[in-house]
Short mmCIF file of C-alpha atoms in Angstrom, two decimals:
data_model
loop_
_atom_site.label_atom_id
_atom_site.label_comp_id
_atom_site.label_asym_id
_atom_site.label_seq_id
_atom_site.Cartn_x
_atom_site.Cartn_y
_atom_site.Cartn_z
CA UNK A 3 10.19 8.83 13.37
CA UNK A 4 6.86 8.94 15.02
CA UNK A 5 3.95 10.65 13.35
CA UNK A 6 1.18 11.96 15.24
CA UNK A 7 -2.09 13.77 14.88
CA UNK A 8 -3.55 16.09 17.28
CA UNK A 9 -7.50 16.66 17.78
CA UNK A 10 -8.50 19.39 19.93
CA UNK A 11 -11.70 19.07 20.94
CA UNK A 12 -14.06 22.15 21.99
CA UNK A 13 -16.98 24.26 20.56
CA UNK A 14 -15.45 26.92 22.45
CA UNK A 15 -12.48 27.19 20.38
CA UNK A 16 -14.63 27.17 17.08
CA UNK A 17 -16.47 29.69 18.26
CA UNK A 18 -13.63 31.78 19.44
CA UNK A 19 -14.79 32.20 23.05
CA UNK A 20 -11.09 30.65 24.07
CA UNK A 21 -8.01 30.67 21.95
CA UNK A 22 -6.58 27.37 21.55
CA UNK A 23 -3.32 27.22 23.55
CA UNK A 24 -3.23 23.31 23.23
CA UNK A 25 -2.45 23.24 19.35
CA UNK A 26 0.53 25.54 19.46
CA UNK A 27 1.70 23.80 22.43
CA UNK A 28 1.77 20.62 20.89
CA UNK A 29 3.42 21.74 18.04
CA UNK A 30 6.63 23.29 19.49
CA UNK A 31 7.11 20.29 22.11
CA UNK A 32 6.60 17.60 19.23
CA UNK A 33 9.22 19.46 17.02
CA UNK A 34 11.67 19.42 19.65
CA UNK A 35 11.10 15.70 20.64
CA UNK A 36 11.27 14.77 16.79
CA UNK A 37 7.84 13.56 16.30
CA UNK A 38 6.22 14.62 13.16
CA UNK A 39 3.00 16.14 13.60
CA UNK A 40 0.88 15.59 10.54
CA UNK A 41 -2.63 17.22 11.01
CA UNK A 42 -4.10 19.13 13.44
CA UNK A 43 -7.92 19.17 13.63
CA UNK A 44 -10.55 21.25 15.80
CA UNK A 45 -13.68 19.85 15.83
CA UNK A 46 -16.73 20.51 18.15
CA UNK A 47 -18.13 18.56 21.04
CA UNK A 48 -20.33 15.69 19.47
CA UNK A 49 -19.86 12.13 19.68
CA UNK A 50 -19.83 11.31 16.22
CA UNK A 51 -17.83 13.62 14.87
CA UNK A 52 -15.05 12.91 18.01
CA UNK A 53 -15.49 9.37 17.01
CA UNK A 54 -14.93 9.71 13.27
CA UNK A 55 -11.59 11.99 13.44
CA UNK A 56 -10.10 10.02 16.42
CA UNK A 57 -10.45 6.76 14.18
CA UNK A 58 -9.41 8.17 10.99
CA UNK A 59 -6.28 9.64 13.11
CA UNK A 60 -5.61 6.51 14.62
CA UNK A 61 -5.43 4.53 11.69
CA UNK A 62 -3.04 6.70 9.61
CA UNK A 63 -0.79 8.32 12.46
CA UNK A 64 1.75 6.41 14.70
CA UNK A 65 0.21 8.24 17.90
CA UNK A 66 -2.79 10.63 18.51
CA UNK A 67 -3.29 13.19 21.10
CA UNK A 68 -6.83 14.55 21.92
CA UNK A 69 -7.26 17.64 24.12
CA UNK A 70 -11.06 18.54 25.70
CA UNK A 71 -14.00 17.00 26.86
CA UNK A 72 -12.89 14.75 29.63
CA UNK A 73 -14.30 16.68 32.72
CA UNK A 74 -17.85 15.75 34.36
CA UNK A 75 -20.46 18.07 32.46
CA UNK A 76 -22.91 17.25 29.68
CA UNK A 77 -20.38 18.80 27.14
CA UNK A 78 -17.59 16.37 28.00
CA UNK A 79 -18.01 13.65 25.44
CA UNK A 80 -14.49 12.68 24.49
CA UNK A 81 -14.59 9.30 26.07
CA UNK A 82 -17.79 8.46 24.55
CA UNK A 83 -16.63 9.72 21.36
CA UNK A 84 -13.34 7.57 21.35
CA UNK A 85 -15.60 4.47 22.83
CA UNK A 86 -17.44 4.66 19.64
CA UNK A 87 -14.63 5.01 17.38
CA UNK A 88 -13.11 1.69 18.62
CA UNK A 89 -16.33 0.19 18.87
CA UNK A 90 -15.87 -0.44 23.11
CA UNK A 91 -18.04 -0.58 26.27
CA UNK A 92 -17.39 2.07 28.74
CA UNK A 93 -16.55 0.74 32.27
CA UNK A 94 -16.45 2.34 35.64
CA UNK A 95 -12.78 1.72 36.67
CA UNK A 96 -12.66 0.97 40.35
CA UNK A 97 -9.06 2.87 40.75
CA UNK A 98 -10.72 5.94 39.56
CA UNK A 99 -14.02 5.94 41.80
CA UNK A 100 -11.19 5.58 44.45
CA UNK A 101 -9.73 8.76 43.53
CA UNK A 102 -12.96 10.24 43.48
CA UNK A 103 -13.22 9.50 46.74
CA UNK A 104 -9.84 10.69 47.83
CA UNK A 105 -10.44 13.93 46.25
CA UNK A 106 -13.29 14.25 48.66
CA UNK A 107 -15.99 14.85 45.48
CA UNK A 108 -19.04 13.37 45.79
CA UNK A 109 -19.97 10.34 43.73
CA UNK A 110 -22.83 11.45 41.82
CA UNK A 111 -23.39 10.55 38.15
CA UNK A 112 -21.02 13.47 37.12
CA UNK A 113 -17.96 12.65 39.02
CA UNK A 114 -18.72 8.85 38.15
CA UNK A 115 -18.68 10.19 34.14
CA UNK A 116 -14.62 10.63 34.85
CA UNK A 117 -14.25 7.43 36.40
CA UNK A 118 -15.85 5.61 33.49
CA UNK A 119 -13.35 4.71 30.31
CA UNK A 120 -13.58 2.74 27.23
CA UNK A 121 -12.89 -1.02 28.11
CA UNK A 122 -9.22 -2.01 28.04
CA UNK A 123 -7.96 1.99 28.57
CA UNK A 124 -4.56 2.10 30.05
CA UNK A 125 -3.83 4.12 32.77
CA UNK A 126 -0.49 6.02 33.14
CA UNK A 127 0.13 7.60 36.52
CA UNK A 128 2.06 10.72 36.41
CA UNK A 129 4.19 12.50 39.18
CA UNK A 130 2.38 15.87 40.16
CA UNK A 131 -0.97 14.99 39.33
CA UNK A 132 -3.29 12.11 40.66
CA UNK A 133 -5.48 11.30 37.80
CA UNK A 134 -3.55 9.32 35.64
CA UNK A 135 -3.06 9.97 31.80
CA UNK A 136 -5.79 7.81 30.03
CA UNK A 137 -4.38 6.04 26.60
CA UNK A 138 -7.09 4.05 24.57
CA UNK A 139 -5.21 2.28 21.82
CA UNK A 140 -2.67 4.56 20.42
CA UNK A 141 -4.85 7.53 21.57
CA UNK A 142 -3.66 9.83 24.35
CA UNK A 143 -6.16 11.57 26.27
CA UNK A 144 -5.60 15.06 27.70
CA UNK A 145 -7.74 17.40 29.47
CA UNK A 146 -8.67 21.09 27.81
CA UNK A 147 -7.19 23.11 30.80
CA UNK A 148 -3.75 24.03 29.21
CA UNK A 149 -1.88 23.80 32.57
CA UNK A 150 -3.06 20.50 33.36
CA UNK A 151 -2.72 19.82 29.88
CA UNK A 152 0.98 20.31 29.88
CA UNK A 153 1.86 18.60 32.92
CA UNK A 154 0.23 15.29 31.75
CA UNK A 155 1.77 15.59 28.69
CA UNK A 156 5.40 16.23 29.78
CA UNK A 157 4.44 13.07 31.94
CA UNK A 158 4.60 11.02 28.66
CA UNK A 159 6.73 12.70 26.29
CA UNK A 160 9.64 10.63 26.50
CA UNK A 161 7.15 7.95 24.64
CA UNK A 162 7.17 10.08 21.42
CA UNK A 163 10.45 11.15 20.97
CA UNK A 164 12.46 10.85 17.76
CA UNK A 165 15.31 12.17 15.95
CA UNK A 166 15.14 16.05 15.58
CA UNK A 167 14.88 17.80 12.33
CA UNK A 168 17.73 20.17 11.36
CA UNK A 169 16.24 23.44 9.81
CA UNK A 170 18.45 25.88 7.87
CA UNK A 171 17.05 29.55 6.65
CA UNK A 172 18.23 31.49 4.08
CA UNK A 173 16.67 35.20 2.99
CA UNK A 174 17.00 36.24 -0.75
CA UNK A 175 16.10 39.56 -2.18
CA UNK A 176 14.68 37.90 -5.21
CA UNK A 177 10.98 36.88 -5.73
CA UNK A 178 9.49 33.66 -5.53
CA UNK A 179 8.60 33.53 -9.68
CA UNK A 180 12.43 34.39 -10.37
CA UNK A 181 13.78 31.28 -7.90
CA UNK A 182 10.89 29.03 -8.16
CA UNK A 183 12.98 26.71 -10.65
CA UNK A 184 15.98 26.63 -8.78
CA UNK A 185 14.30 25.85 -5.38
CA UNK A 186 12.11 22.99 -7.56
CA UNK A 187 15.57 21.57 -9.10
CA UNK A 188 17.33 21.72 -5.60
CA UNK A 189 14.44 19.97 -4.15
CA UNK A 190 14.30 17.35 -6.88
CA UNK A 191 18.36 16.75 -5.92
CA UNK A 192 17.85 16.19 -2.21
CA UNK A 193 14.63 14.72 -1.70
CA UNK A 194 15.60 13.87 2.02
CA UNK A 195 15.51 17.78 2.22
CA UNK A 196 12.02 19.47 2.85
CA UNK A 197 12.62 22.98 1.10
CA UNK A 198 9.95 25.43 1.76
CA UNK A 199 9.31 28.88 0.35
CA UNK A 200 7.70 31.89 2.31
CA UNK A 201 7.15 35.16 0.55
CA UNK A 202 7.09 38.51 2.40
CA UNK A 203 5.55 41.68 1.03
CA UNK A 204 7.01 44.95 1.74
CA UNK A 205 7.30 43.87 5.45
CA UNK A 206 11.20 42.93 5.54
CA UNK A 207 14.45 43.89 3.61
CA UNK A 208 13.97 40.39 1.91
CA UNK A 209 11.40 38.85 -0.57
CA UNK A 210 11.76 35.36 0.35
CA UNK A 211 12.41 33.34 3.28
CA UNK A 212 13.71 29.74 2.08
CA UNK A 213 13.58 26.88 4.67
CA UNK A 214 15.59 23.81 4.63
CA UNK A 215 14.89 20.72 7.02
CA UNK A 216 15.91 17.23 7.15
CA UNK A 217 17.30 14.72 9.48
CA UNK A 218 20.30 13.65 7.03
CA UNK A 219 22.76 16.06 7.70
CA UNK A 220 24.85 15.72 4.58
CA UNK A 221 22.27 16.33 2.56
CA UNK A 222 20.93 19.17 4.27
CA UNK A 223 24.62 20.85 4.15
CA UNK A 224 24.65 20.08 0.49
CA UNK A 225 21.29 21.63 -0.30
CA UNK A 226 22.02 24.87 1.35
CA UNK A 227 25.27 24.68 -0.65
CA UNK A 228 23.46 24.39 -3.96
CA UNK A 229 20.96 26.75 -2.85
CA UNK A 230 23.61 29.61 -1.66
CA UNK A 231 24.97 29.21 -5.25
CA UNK A 232 22.14 29.78 -7.16
CA UNK A 233 19.99 32.51 -5.33
CA UNK A 234 20.88 36.06 -4.25
CA UNK A 235 21.55 35.97 -0.59
CA UNK A 236 20.97 38.74 1.97
CA UNK A 237 21.24 38.97 5.47
CA UNK A 238 17.86 40.54 7.13
CA UNK A 239 18.61 43.44 9.52
CA UNK A 240 15.65 41.98 12.03
CA UNK B 25 -27.09 29.73 9.19
CA UNK B 26 -23.79 29.23 6.99
CA UNK B 27 -21.76 26.29 8.37
CA UNK B 28 -17.85 26.35 7.48
CA UNK B 29 -14.65 24.64 7.62
CA UNK B 30 -11.43 26.22 7.03
CA UNK B 31 -8.36 23.80 5.55
CA UNK B 32 -5.21 25.78 6.91
CA UNK B 33 -2.30 24.10 4.23
CA UNK B 34 1.26 24.31 5.01
CA UNK B 35 3.95 22.29 6.61
CA UNK B 36 5.41 25.53 7.86
CA UNK B 37 2.54 25.29 10.40
CA UNK B 38 2.62 21.71 11.84
CA UNK B 39 6.62 21.99 12.07
CA UNK B 40 6.05 25.11 14.27
CA UNK B 41 8.27 27.12 11.95
CA UNK B 42 5.48 29.93 11.46
CA UNK B 43 2.52 30.34 13.89
CA UNK B 44 -0.89 30.34 12.06
CA UNK B 45 -2.35 33.45 12.23
CA UNK B 46 -5.19 32.80 9.63
CA UNK B 47 -6.95 30.18 11.67
CA UNK B 48 -7.56 32.50 14.65
CA UNK B 49 -8.88 35.20 12.35
CA UNK B 50 -11.09 33.01 10.37
CA UNK B 51 -12.72 32.02 13.86
CA UNK B 52 -13.10 35.42 15.13
CA UNK B 53 -14.17 37.01 11.77
CA UNK B 54 -17.03 34.31 10.96
CA UNK B 55 -18.13 34.11 14.57
CA UNK B 56 -18.97 38.04 14.26
CA UNK B 57 -20.21 37.59 11.00
CA UNK B 58 -22.71 34.50 12.12
CA UNK B 59 -21.25 32.02 10.07
CA UNK B 60 -20.79 28.54 12.31
CA UNK B 61 -17.09 27.50 11.92
CA UNK B 62 -17.55 23.64 12.37
CA UNK B 63 -14.21 22.23 11.65
CA UNK B 64 -10.58 23.71 11.09
CA UNK B 65 -7.82 21.31 10.19
CA UNK B 66 -4.03 22.02 9.65
CA UNK B 67 -2.59 19.76 6.89
CA UNK B 68 0.82 19.58 5.06
CA UNK B 69 1.48 20.56 1.45
CA UNK B 70 1.14 16.72 -0.15
CA UNK B 71 -1.82 16.75 -3.12
CA UNK B 72 -3.63 13.67 -1.66
CA UNK B 73 -3.90 15.01 1.59
CA UNK B 74 -5.27 18.38 0.43
CA UNK B 75 -7.66 16.86 -2.21
CA UNK B 76 -9.19 14.17 0.66
CA UNK B 77 -9.89 17.27 3.23
CA UNK B 78 -11.11 19.74 0.96
CA UNK B 79 -13.30 16.94 -0.76
CA UNK B 80 -14.57 15.62 2.62
CA UNK B 81 -15.39 19.54 3.68
CA UNK B 82 -16.87 20.67 0.81
CA UNK B 83 -19.32 17.72 1.30
CA UNK B 84 -20.10 18.47 4.67
CA UNK B 85 -20.30 22.40 5.08
CA UNK B 86 -21.81 25.30 3.38
CA UNK B 87 -18.43 26.94 2.38
CA UNK B 88 -15.00 26.08 2.68
CA UNK B 89 -12.06 28.15 3.01
CA UNK B 90 -8.67 27.14 2.33
CA UNK B 91 -5.41 29.32 2.95
CA UNK B 92 -1.80 28.85 1.82
CA UNK B 93 -0.10 26.79 -1.17
CA UNK B 94 -1.20 29.11 -3.88
CA UNK B 95 2.29 30.76 -4.88
CA UNK B 96 4.29 29.83 -7.56
CA UNK B 97 7.04 27.32 -6.06
CA UNK B 98 6.94 23.24 -5.80
CA UNK B 99 5.55 23.47 -2.30
CA UNK B 100 2.34 25.48 -3.52
CA UNK B 101 0.02 22.35 -4.33
CA UNK B 102 -3.47 23.76 -3.20
CA UNK B 103 -4.89 24.14 -6.53
CA UNK B 104 -3.47 20.87 -7.82
CA UNK B 105 -5.21 19.36 -4.63
CA UNK B 106 -8.32 21.35 -5.38
CA UNK B 107 -8.52 20.11 -8.99
CA UNK B 108 -7.90 16.39 -7.81
CA UNK B 109 -10.77 16.78 -5.04
CA UNK B 110 -13.42 17.54 -7.49
CA UNK B 111 -11.89 15.57 -10.78
CA UNK B 112 -11.38 18.66 -12.84
CA UNK B 113 -8.47 19.67 -15.26
CA UNK B 114 -6.29 22.34 -14.79
CA UNK B 115 -6.49 25.27 -17.79
CA UNK B 116 -4.38 28.54 -17.84
CA UNK B 117 -6.69 31.22 -17.29
CA UNK B 118 -5.86 34.26 -19.79
CA UNK B 119 -7.03 36.74 -17.51
CA UNK B 120 -4.35 35.47 -14.97
CA UNK B 121 -1.94 35.54 -17.58
CA UNK B 122 -2.52 38.97 -18.72
CA UNK B 123 -1.83 39.82 -14.73
CA UNK B 124 1.43 38.29 -14.67
CA UNK B 125 2.33 40.69 -17.44
CA UNK B 126 1.16 43.49 -15.92
CA UNK B 127 2.68 42.70 -12.47
CA UNK B 128 5.81 43.04 -15.12
CA UNK B 129 6.69 38.91 -13.62
CA UNK B 130 8.29 37.19 -16.41
CA UNK B 131 6.35 34.54 -17.84
CA UNK B 132 8.08 31.16 -17.03
CA UNK B 133 6.68 27.80 -15.45
CA UNK B 134 6.17 29.15 -11.90
CA UNK B 135 4.41 32.59 -12.63
CA UNK B 136 2.11 30.40 -15.01
CA UNK B 137 1.33 28.02 -12.08
CA UNK B 138 -0.58 30.96 -10.41
CA UNK B 139 -2.59 31.45 -13.51
CA UNK B 140 -3.69 27.88 -13.81
CA UNK B 141 -6.59 26.93 -12.17
CA UNK B 142 -9.12 24.19 -11.85
CA UNK B 143 -11.32 23.98 -14.83
CA UNK B 144 -14.58 26.26 -13.96
CA UNK B 145 -13.15 28.45 -11.20
CA UNK B 146 -14.80 31.56 -10.46
CA UNK B 147 -12.81 34.55 -10.39
CA UNK B 148 -13.91 37.23 -7.72
CA UNK B 149 -12.37 40.59 -8.35
CA UNK B 150 -11.40 42.68 -5.30
CA UNK B 151 -10.67 46.02 -4.32
CA UNK B 152 -7.02 46.69 -3.21
CA UNK B 153 -5.95 43.90 -4.81
CA UNK B 154 -5.30 42.96 -8.22
CA UNK B 155 -5.33 39.20 -8.04
CA UNK B 156 -8.63 38.05 -7.94
CA UNK B 157 -9.99 35.39 -5.15
CA UNK B 158 -10.23 32.08 -6.89
CA UNK B 159 -13.44 29.81 -5.57
CA UNK B 160 -13.99 26.44 -6.69
CA UNK B 161 -17.56 25.08 -6.26
CA UNK B 162 -17.72 26.11 -2.36
CA UNK B 163 -14.11 26.31 -1.51
CA UNK B 164 -12.47 30.10 -1.36
CA UNK B 165 -8.89 29.88 -1.81
CA UNK B 166 -6.72 32.54 -0.03
CA UNK B 167 -3.12 32.80 -0.03
CA UNK B 168 -1.05 31.91 3.35
CA UNK B 169 0.58 35.47 3.90
CA UNK B 170 -1.83 36.85 6.83
CA UNK B 171 -1.98 40.40 5.21
CA UNK B 172 -3.02 39.43 1.68
CA UNK B 173 -5.22 36.75 3.24
CA UNK B 174 -7.20 39.05 5.18
CA UNK B 175 -7.42 41.51 2.40
CA UNK B 176 -9.03 39.03 0.26
CA UNK B 177 -11.24 37.54 3.00
CA UNK B 178 -13.15 40.66 3.73
CA UNK B 179 -13.51 41.33 0.06
CA UNK B 180 -16.16 38.50 0.23
CA UNK B 181 -16.76 38.38 3.99
CA UNK B 182 -20.47 39.64 3.19
CA UNK B 183 -21.00 36.13 1.06
CA UNK B 184 -20.88 34.16 4.66
CA UNK B 185 -23.09 36.81 7.03
CA UNK B 186 -25.81 34.92 9.00
CA UNK B 187 -27.17 35.98 11.81
CA UNK B 188 -25.01 36.60 15.16
CA UNK B 189 -25.02 34.33 18.15
CA UNK B 190 -25.56 35.95 21.11
CA UNK B 191 -23.78 34.98 24.64
CA UNK B 192 -24.00 35.18 28.23
CA UNK B 193 -21.35 34.21 30.65
CA UNK B 194 -22.17 33.01 34.16
CA UNK B 195 -19.44 32.21 36.93
CA UNK B 196 -19.79 30.23 39.76
CA UNK B 197 -17.81 28.99 42.73
CA UNK B 198 -19.20 25.66 42.71
CA UNK B 199 -17.02 23.30 41.18
CA UNK B 200 -18.02 21.25 37.80
CA UNK B 201 -19.08 17.84 39.62
CA UNK B 202 -21.76 19.93 42.02
CA UNK B 203 -23.22 21.78 38.90
CA UNK B 204 -23.28 19.16 36.48
CA UNK B 205 -26.69 17.69 36.82
CA UNK B 206 -28.15 21.43 37.04
CA UNK B 207 -26.26 22.21 33.76
CA UNK B 208 -27.58 19.28 32.01
CA UNK B 209 -31.18 19.47 32.95
CA UNK B 210 -31.02 23.22 31.84
CA UNK B 211 -29.46 22.14 28.42
CA UNK B 212 -32.39 19.55 28.16
CA UNK B 213 -34.97 22.07 28.71
CA UNK B 214 -33.73 24.73 26.21
CA UNK B 215 -32.14 22.71 23.47
CA UNK B 216 -31.52 25.89 21.15
CA UNK B 217 -29.23 27.10 23.78
CA UNK B 218 -25.80 25.65 23.90
CA UNK B 219 -24.20 25.65 27.13
CA UNK B 220 -20.79 25.37 27.76
CA UNK B 221 -18.68 24.37 30.94
CA UNK B 222 -15.21 25.57 31.53
CA UNK B 223 -13.44 24.73 35.15
CA UNK B 224 -10.30 26.92 36.37
CA UNK B 225 -7.91 25.61 38.94
CA UNK B 226 -7.00 28.14 41.25
CA UNK B 227 -6.42 30.48 38.27
CA UNK B 228 -9.13 32.73 39.19
CA UNK B 229 -11.40 33.53 42.00
CA UNK B 230 -14.28 31.58 40.69
CA UNK B 231 -14.28 27.69 39.85
CA UNK B 232 -16.00 27.49 36.70
CA UNK B 233 -17.18 29.96 33.49
CA UNK B 234 -20.44 28.76 32.11
CA UNK B 235 -21.19 30.14 28.78
CA UNK B 236 -24.52 30.09 27.13
CA UNK B 237 -25.18 30.70 23.50
CA UNK B 238 -28.08 31.20 20.99
CA UNK B 239 -29.58 33.14 18.31
CA UNK B 240 -32.60 32.48 20.12
CA UNK B 241 -33.06 35.43 22.65
CA UNK B 242 -36.06 34.31 24.57
CA UNK B 243 -34.61 30.79 25.29
CA UNK B 244 -31.49 32.40 25.94
CA UNK B 245 -32.78 34.58 28.65
CA UNK B 246 -34.91 31.80 30.05
CA UNK B 247 -31.86 29.46 30.30
CA UNK B 248 -29.70 32.52 32.05
CA UNK B 249 -32.75 32.32 34.27
CA UNK B 250 -32.84 28.88 35.21
CA UNK B 251 -29.11 28.83 35.99
CA UNK B 252 -29.27 31.92 37.95
CA UNK B 253 -31.91 30.24 40.08
CA UNK B 254 -29.79 26.96 40.26
CA UNK B 255 -26.32 27.84 40.78
CA UNK B 256 -24.27 29.98 43.39
CA UNK B 257 -23.15 32.87 40.88
CA UNK B 258 -20.10 35.00 41.81
CA UNK B 259 -18.39 38.12 40.10
CA UNK B 260 -15.28 37.71 38.64
CA UNK B 261 -12.94 40.62 40.24
CA UNK B 262 -10.71 40.53 36.87
#
């Protein structure tokens, strides 16, 4: 299955001026698509930090998504960060300069920043948006504005599709310390299944939610069966 | 001012099974406290990944917060990750074993995991919670359950207090490409002020939100004045 990392770029997220909507969106959509998100990082607008994080993620994961930092102002530094990450020059792209003219924007330093990309960047045309998706190696560059980010992501989402993970949830009125050994034993017996244990304290009519996840239906069913036999399960009212 | 990084640990966040509430909480509280959050990372439950991320954050920031992975089950690996990060052994702590007895929990392998910490960990007693906050070097270890995390964070929050940042917001009906040069010039003239530019597209009765932030009141006022003279400002209706 494809593995992914997301790099959310923006001082405004870390300082709480704006809540990040793009991270939760990517989490939800990648899950549905069957692409395994292994890392999500929020960093500020500094070129060095962007370069280091993108490079590390690019090396360790099949695909990387960045959001933010691609506009015309001084705090938009994602493309410079990408150029530094991969030791690439920046070059003005004629097809993007033509877009600036078509948008009726002035051809000034600011607008031309948006037409300046790391050498070799792939441009993916998207329906419904005249500005293409920029791809540098395995890094997909999305804008920070949530509505635009979603439109562009959906235009290329099919590229990241894998096999969806199947999930089961069990609820028990036993405490984690009581069931830990059973969970561990079942996890060891079915390594293709990821078993998670999430306690609740006085908030619900159960003590622990146990989740089981796998792309192997037989293993998933067997692990559910094994835990059903070992745990005291309850049906939550809500 | 103190600088911070947050490491949110849990497969359940990356897979979208549960939304992360602790990251947004830390963003908001650290902002109010005047502690600069420079990085927020969400990673899974693997010991190697936890160790590498915590070590890097510990080296680069004054203080690190982890959330998640501190319960008694097989998927709780934060303390092992911390031990590996700093090349420390794990040891059972008598005062925590006593707590397990006091809670009426069975003394089994699972419960004793919660009494086993990297050598030299500091224990900070907290009102309202009998289990102390665990601190390893500059890393504060919080549970993943949001209610418990908040209680424990508040017990030690005074340790991270700095001088709060002051913010101003301006709204303009001009586009980013038009104002970018002015923003850049004012940013250059007042480097103590962080100027951010956030476009909106057809969602509001303005084109761009410009934010100015500083701990230097005079510089903040001067930069606001300079932008007020240069930009065409509007008052948003909503």
